[in-house]
mmCIF file with all atom_site columns, C-alpha atoms in Angstrom:
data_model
loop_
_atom_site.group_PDB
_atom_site.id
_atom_site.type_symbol
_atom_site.label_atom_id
_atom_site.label_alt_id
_atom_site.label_comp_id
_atom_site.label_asym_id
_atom_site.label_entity_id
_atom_site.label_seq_id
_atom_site.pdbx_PDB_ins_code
_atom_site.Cartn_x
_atom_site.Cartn_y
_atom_site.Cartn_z
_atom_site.occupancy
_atom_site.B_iso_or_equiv
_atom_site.pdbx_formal_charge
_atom_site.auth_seq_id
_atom_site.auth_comp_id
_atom_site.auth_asym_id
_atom_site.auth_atom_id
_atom_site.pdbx_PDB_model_num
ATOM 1   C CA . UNK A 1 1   ? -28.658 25.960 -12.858 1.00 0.00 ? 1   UNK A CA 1
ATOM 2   C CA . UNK A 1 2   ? -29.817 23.870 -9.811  1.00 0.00 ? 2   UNK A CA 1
ATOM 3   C CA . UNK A 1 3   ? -28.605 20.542 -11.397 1.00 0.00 ? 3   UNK A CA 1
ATOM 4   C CA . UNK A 1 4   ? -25.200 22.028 -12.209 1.00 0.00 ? 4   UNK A CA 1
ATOM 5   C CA . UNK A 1 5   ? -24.421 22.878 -9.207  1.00 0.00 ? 5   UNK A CA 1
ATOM 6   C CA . UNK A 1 6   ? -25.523 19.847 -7.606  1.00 0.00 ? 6   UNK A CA 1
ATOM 7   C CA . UNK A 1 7   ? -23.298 17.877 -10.298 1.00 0.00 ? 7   UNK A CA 1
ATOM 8   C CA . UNK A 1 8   ? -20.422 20.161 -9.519  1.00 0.00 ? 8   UNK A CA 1
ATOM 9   C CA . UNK A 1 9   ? -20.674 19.386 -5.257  1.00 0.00 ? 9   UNK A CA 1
ATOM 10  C CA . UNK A 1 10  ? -21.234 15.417 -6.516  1.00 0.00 ? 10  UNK A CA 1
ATOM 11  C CA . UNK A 1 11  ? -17.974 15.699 -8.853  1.00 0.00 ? 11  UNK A CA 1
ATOM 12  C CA . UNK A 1 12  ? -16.044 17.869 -5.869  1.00 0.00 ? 12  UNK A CA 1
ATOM 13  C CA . UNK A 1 13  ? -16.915 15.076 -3.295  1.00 0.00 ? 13  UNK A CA 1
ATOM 14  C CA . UNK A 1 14  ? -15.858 12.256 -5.434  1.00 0.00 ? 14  UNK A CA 1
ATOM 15  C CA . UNK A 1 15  ? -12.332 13.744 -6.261  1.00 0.00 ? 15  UNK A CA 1
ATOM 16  C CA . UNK A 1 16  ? -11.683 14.393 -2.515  1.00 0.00 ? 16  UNK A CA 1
ATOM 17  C CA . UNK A 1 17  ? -13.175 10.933 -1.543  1.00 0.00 ? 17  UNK A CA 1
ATOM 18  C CA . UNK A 1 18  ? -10.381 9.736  -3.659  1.00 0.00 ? 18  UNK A CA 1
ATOM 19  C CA . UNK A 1 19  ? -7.573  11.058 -1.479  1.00 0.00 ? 19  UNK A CA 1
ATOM 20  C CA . UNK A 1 20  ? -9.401  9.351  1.749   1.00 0.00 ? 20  UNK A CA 1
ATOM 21  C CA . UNK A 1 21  ? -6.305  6.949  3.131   1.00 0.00 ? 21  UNK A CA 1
ATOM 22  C CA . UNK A 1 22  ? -3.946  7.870  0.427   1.00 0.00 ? 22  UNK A CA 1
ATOM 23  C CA . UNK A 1 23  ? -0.163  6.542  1.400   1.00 0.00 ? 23  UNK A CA 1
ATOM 24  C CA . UNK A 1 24  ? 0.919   9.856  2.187   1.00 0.00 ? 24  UNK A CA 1
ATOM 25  C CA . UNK A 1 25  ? 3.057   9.692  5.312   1.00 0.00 ? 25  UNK A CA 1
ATOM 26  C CA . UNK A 1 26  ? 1.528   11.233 8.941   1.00 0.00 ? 26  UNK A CA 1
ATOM 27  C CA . UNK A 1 27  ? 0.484   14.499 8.064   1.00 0.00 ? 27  UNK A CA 1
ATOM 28  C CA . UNK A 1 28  ? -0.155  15.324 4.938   1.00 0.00 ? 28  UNK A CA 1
ATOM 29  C CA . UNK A 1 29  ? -1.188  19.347 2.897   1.00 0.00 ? 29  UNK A CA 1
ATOM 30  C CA . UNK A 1 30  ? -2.856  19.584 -0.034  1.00 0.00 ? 30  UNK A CA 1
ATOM 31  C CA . UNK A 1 31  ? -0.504  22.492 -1.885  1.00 0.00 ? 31  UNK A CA 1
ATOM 32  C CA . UNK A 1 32  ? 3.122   20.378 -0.674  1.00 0.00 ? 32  UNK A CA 1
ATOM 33  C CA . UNK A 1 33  ? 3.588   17.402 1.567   1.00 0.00 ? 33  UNK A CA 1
ATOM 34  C CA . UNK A 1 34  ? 7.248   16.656 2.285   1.00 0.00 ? 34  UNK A CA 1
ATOM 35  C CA . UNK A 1 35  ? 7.783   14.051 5.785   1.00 0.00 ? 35  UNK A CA 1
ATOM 36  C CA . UNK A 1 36  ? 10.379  11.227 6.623   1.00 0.00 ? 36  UNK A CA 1
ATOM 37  C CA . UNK A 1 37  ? 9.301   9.294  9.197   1.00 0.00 ? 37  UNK A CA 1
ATOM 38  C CA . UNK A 1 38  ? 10.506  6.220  11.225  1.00 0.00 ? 38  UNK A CA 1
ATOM 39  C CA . UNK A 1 39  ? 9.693   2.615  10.184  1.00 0.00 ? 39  UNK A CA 1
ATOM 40  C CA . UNK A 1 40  ? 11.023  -0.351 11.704  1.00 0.00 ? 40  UNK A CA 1
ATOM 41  C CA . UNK A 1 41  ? 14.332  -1.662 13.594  1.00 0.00 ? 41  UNK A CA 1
ATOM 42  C CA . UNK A 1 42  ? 16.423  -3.968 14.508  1.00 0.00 ? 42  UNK A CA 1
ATOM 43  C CA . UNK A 1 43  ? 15.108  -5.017 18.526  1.00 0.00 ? 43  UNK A CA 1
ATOM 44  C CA . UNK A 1 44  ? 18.489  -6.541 18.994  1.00 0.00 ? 44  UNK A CA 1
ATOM 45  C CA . UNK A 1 45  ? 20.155  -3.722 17.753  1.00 0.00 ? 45  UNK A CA 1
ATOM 46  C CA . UNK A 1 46  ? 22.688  -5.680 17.340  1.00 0.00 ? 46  UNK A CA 1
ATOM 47  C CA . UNK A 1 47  ? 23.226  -4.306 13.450  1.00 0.00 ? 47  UNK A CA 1
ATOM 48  C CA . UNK A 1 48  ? 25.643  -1.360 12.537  1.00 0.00 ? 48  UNK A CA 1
ATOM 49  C CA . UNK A 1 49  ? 24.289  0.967  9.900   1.00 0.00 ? 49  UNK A CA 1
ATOM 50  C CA . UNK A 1 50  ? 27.019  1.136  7.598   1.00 0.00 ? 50  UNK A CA 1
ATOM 51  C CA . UNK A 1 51  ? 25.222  1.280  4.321   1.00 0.00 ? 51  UNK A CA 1
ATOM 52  C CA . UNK A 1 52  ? 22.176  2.656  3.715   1.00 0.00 ? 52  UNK A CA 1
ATOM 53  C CA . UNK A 1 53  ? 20.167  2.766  0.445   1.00 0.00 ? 53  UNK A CA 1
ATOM 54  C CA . UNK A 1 54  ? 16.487  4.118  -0.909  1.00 0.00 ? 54  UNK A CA 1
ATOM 55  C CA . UNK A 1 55  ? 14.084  2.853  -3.086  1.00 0.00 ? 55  UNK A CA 1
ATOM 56  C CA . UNK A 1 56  ? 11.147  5.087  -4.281  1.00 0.00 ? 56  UNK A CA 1
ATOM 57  C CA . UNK A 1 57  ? 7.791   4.448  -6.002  1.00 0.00 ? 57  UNK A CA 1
ATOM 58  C CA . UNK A 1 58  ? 6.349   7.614  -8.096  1.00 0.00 ? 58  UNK A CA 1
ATOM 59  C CA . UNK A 1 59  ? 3.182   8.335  -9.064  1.00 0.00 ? 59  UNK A CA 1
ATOM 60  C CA . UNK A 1 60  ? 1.198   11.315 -11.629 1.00 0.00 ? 60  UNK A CA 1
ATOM 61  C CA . UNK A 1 61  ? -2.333  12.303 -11.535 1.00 0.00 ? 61  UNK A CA 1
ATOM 62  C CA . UNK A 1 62  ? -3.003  8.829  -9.923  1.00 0.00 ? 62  UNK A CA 1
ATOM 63  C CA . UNK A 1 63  ? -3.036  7.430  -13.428 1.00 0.00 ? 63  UNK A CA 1
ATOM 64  C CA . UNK A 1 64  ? 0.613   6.202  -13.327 1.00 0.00 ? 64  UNK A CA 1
ATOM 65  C CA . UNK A 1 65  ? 3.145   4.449  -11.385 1.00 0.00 ? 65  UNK A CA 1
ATOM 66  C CA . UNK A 1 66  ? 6.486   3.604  -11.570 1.00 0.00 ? 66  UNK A CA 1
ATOM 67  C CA . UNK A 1 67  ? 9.160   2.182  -9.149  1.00 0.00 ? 67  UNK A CA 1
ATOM 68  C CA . UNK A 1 68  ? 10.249  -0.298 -6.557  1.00 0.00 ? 68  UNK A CA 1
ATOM 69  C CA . UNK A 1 69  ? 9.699   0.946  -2.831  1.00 0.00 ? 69  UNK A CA 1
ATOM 70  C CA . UNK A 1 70  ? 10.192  -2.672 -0.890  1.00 0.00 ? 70  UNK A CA 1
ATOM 71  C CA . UNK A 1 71  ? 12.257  -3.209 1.507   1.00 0.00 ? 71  UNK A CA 1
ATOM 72  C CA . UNK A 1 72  ? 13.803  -6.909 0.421   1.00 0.00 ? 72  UNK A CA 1
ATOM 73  C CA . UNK A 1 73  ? 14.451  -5.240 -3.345  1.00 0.00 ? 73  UNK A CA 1
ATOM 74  C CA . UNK A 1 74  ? 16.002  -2.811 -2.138  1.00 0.00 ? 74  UNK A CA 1
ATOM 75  C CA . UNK A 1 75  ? 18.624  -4.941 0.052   1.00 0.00 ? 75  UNK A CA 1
ATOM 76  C CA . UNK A 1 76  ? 18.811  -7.157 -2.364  1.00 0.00 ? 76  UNK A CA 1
ATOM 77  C CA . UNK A 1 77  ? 19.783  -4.599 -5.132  1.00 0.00 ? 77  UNK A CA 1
ATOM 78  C CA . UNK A 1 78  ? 22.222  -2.777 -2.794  1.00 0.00 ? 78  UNK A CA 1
ATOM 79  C CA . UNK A 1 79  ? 23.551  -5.529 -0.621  1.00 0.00 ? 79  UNK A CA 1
ATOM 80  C CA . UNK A 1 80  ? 22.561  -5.414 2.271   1.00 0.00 ? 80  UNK A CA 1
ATOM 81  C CA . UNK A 1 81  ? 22.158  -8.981 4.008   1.00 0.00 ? 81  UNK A CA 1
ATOM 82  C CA . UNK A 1 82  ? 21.398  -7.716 7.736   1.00 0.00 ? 82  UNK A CA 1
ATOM 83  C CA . UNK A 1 83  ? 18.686  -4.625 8.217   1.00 0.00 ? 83  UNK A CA 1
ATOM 84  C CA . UNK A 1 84  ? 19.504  -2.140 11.059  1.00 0.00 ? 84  UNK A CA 1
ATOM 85  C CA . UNK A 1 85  ? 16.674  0.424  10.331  1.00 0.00 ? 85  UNK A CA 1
ATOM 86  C CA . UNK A 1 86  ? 13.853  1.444  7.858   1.00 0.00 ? 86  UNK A CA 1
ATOM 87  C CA . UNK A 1 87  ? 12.156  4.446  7.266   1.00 0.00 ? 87  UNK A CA 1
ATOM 88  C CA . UNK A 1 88  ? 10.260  6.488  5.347   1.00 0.00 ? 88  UNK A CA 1
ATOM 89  C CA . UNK A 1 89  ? 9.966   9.556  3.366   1.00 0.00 ? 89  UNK A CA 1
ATOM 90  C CA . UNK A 1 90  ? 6.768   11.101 0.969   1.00 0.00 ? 90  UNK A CA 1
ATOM 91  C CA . UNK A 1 91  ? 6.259   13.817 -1.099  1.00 0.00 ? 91  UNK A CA 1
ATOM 92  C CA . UNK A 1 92  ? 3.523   15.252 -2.663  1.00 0.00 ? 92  UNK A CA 1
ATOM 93  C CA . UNK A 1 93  ? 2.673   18.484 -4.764  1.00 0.00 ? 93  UNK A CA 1
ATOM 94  C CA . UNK A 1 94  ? -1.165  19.271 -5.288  1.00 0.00 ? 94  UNK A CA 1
ATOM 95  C CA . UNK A 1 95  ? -2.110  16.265 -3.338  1.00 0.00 ? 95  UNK A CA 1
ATOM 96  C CA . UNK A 1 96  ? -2.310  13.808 -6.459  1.00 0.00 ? 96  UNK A CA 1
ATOM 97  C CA . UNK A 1 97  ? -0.728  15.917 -9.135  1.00 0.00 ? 97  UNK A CA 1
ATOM 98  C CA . UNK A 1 98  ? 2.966   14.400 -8.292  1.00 0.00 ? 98  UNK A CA 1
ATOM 99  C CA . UNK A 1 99  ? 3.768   11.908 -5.313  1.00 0.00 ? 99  UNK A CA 1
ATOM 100 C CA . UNK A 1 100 ? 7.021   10.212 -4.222  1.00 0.00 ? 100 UNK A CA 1
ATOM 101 C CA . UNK A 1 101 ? 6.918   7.664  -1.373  1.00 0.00 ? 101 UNK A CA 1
ATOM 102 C CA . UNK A 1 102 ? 10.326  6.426  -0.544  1.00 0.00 ? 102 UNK A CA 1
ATOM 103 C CA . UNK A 1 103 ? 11.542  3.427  1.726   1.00 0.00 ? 103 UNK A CA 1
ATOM 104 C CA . UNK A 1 104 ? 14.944  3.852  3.804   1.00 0.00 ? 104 UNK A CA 1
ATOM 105 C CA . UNK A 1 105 ? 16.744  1.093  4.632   1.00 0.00 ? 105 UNK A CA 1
ATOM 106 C CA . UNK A 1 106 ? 20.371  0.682  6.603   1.00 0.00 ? 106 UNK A CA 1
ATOM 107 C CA . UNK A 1 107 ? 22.436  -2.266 7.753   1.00 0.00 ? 107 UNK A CA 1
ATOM 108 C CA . UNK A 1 108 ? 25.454  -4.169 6.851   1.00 0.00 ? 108 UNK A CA 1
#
């Protein structure tokens, strides 16, 4: 009985090491995560926002991964030649059961 329940606390410990610096935004619960949060901008400000676009990467169980969540594909796929702003946005249901981490990205 002893040696289950050590195997049990060794099997508990290595599933929550595994969520140690996960990409999951500032704050972060283990039942639902949903944050947006600022990235970079433009210093010179000198940039209107007048389109703005998104580009998420998704992920299940932490076995798979799909999607494009950088910032030059994303300008490049929606035209965007001069970058005002870009943020960021996660989601995440039962920690690593379902998570969405989005990039933001406005400009001309």
């Amino acid at each position: 009985m002893k040696h289950i329940t050590i195997k049990i606390l060794i099997g508990v410990g290595i599933i929550l090491g595994s969520f140690m610096n996960c990409a999951n935004g500032p704050v972060g619960g283990f039942i639902y995560t949903g944050t947006e949060f600022p990235g970079e901008f433009n210093t010179l400000n000198n940039v209107a926002s007048t389109k703005k676009a998104e580009g998420c990467t998704k992920s299940v169980l932490g076995l798979f991964t799909w999607g494009d969540s950088g910032v030059g594909q994303i300008a490049l796929a929606n035209k965007i030649t001069k970058i005002a702003t870009i943020d960021h946005s996660t989601m995440s249901v039962l920690t690593l059961v379902y998570r969405d981490y989005c990039t933001i990205v406005t400009g001309e």
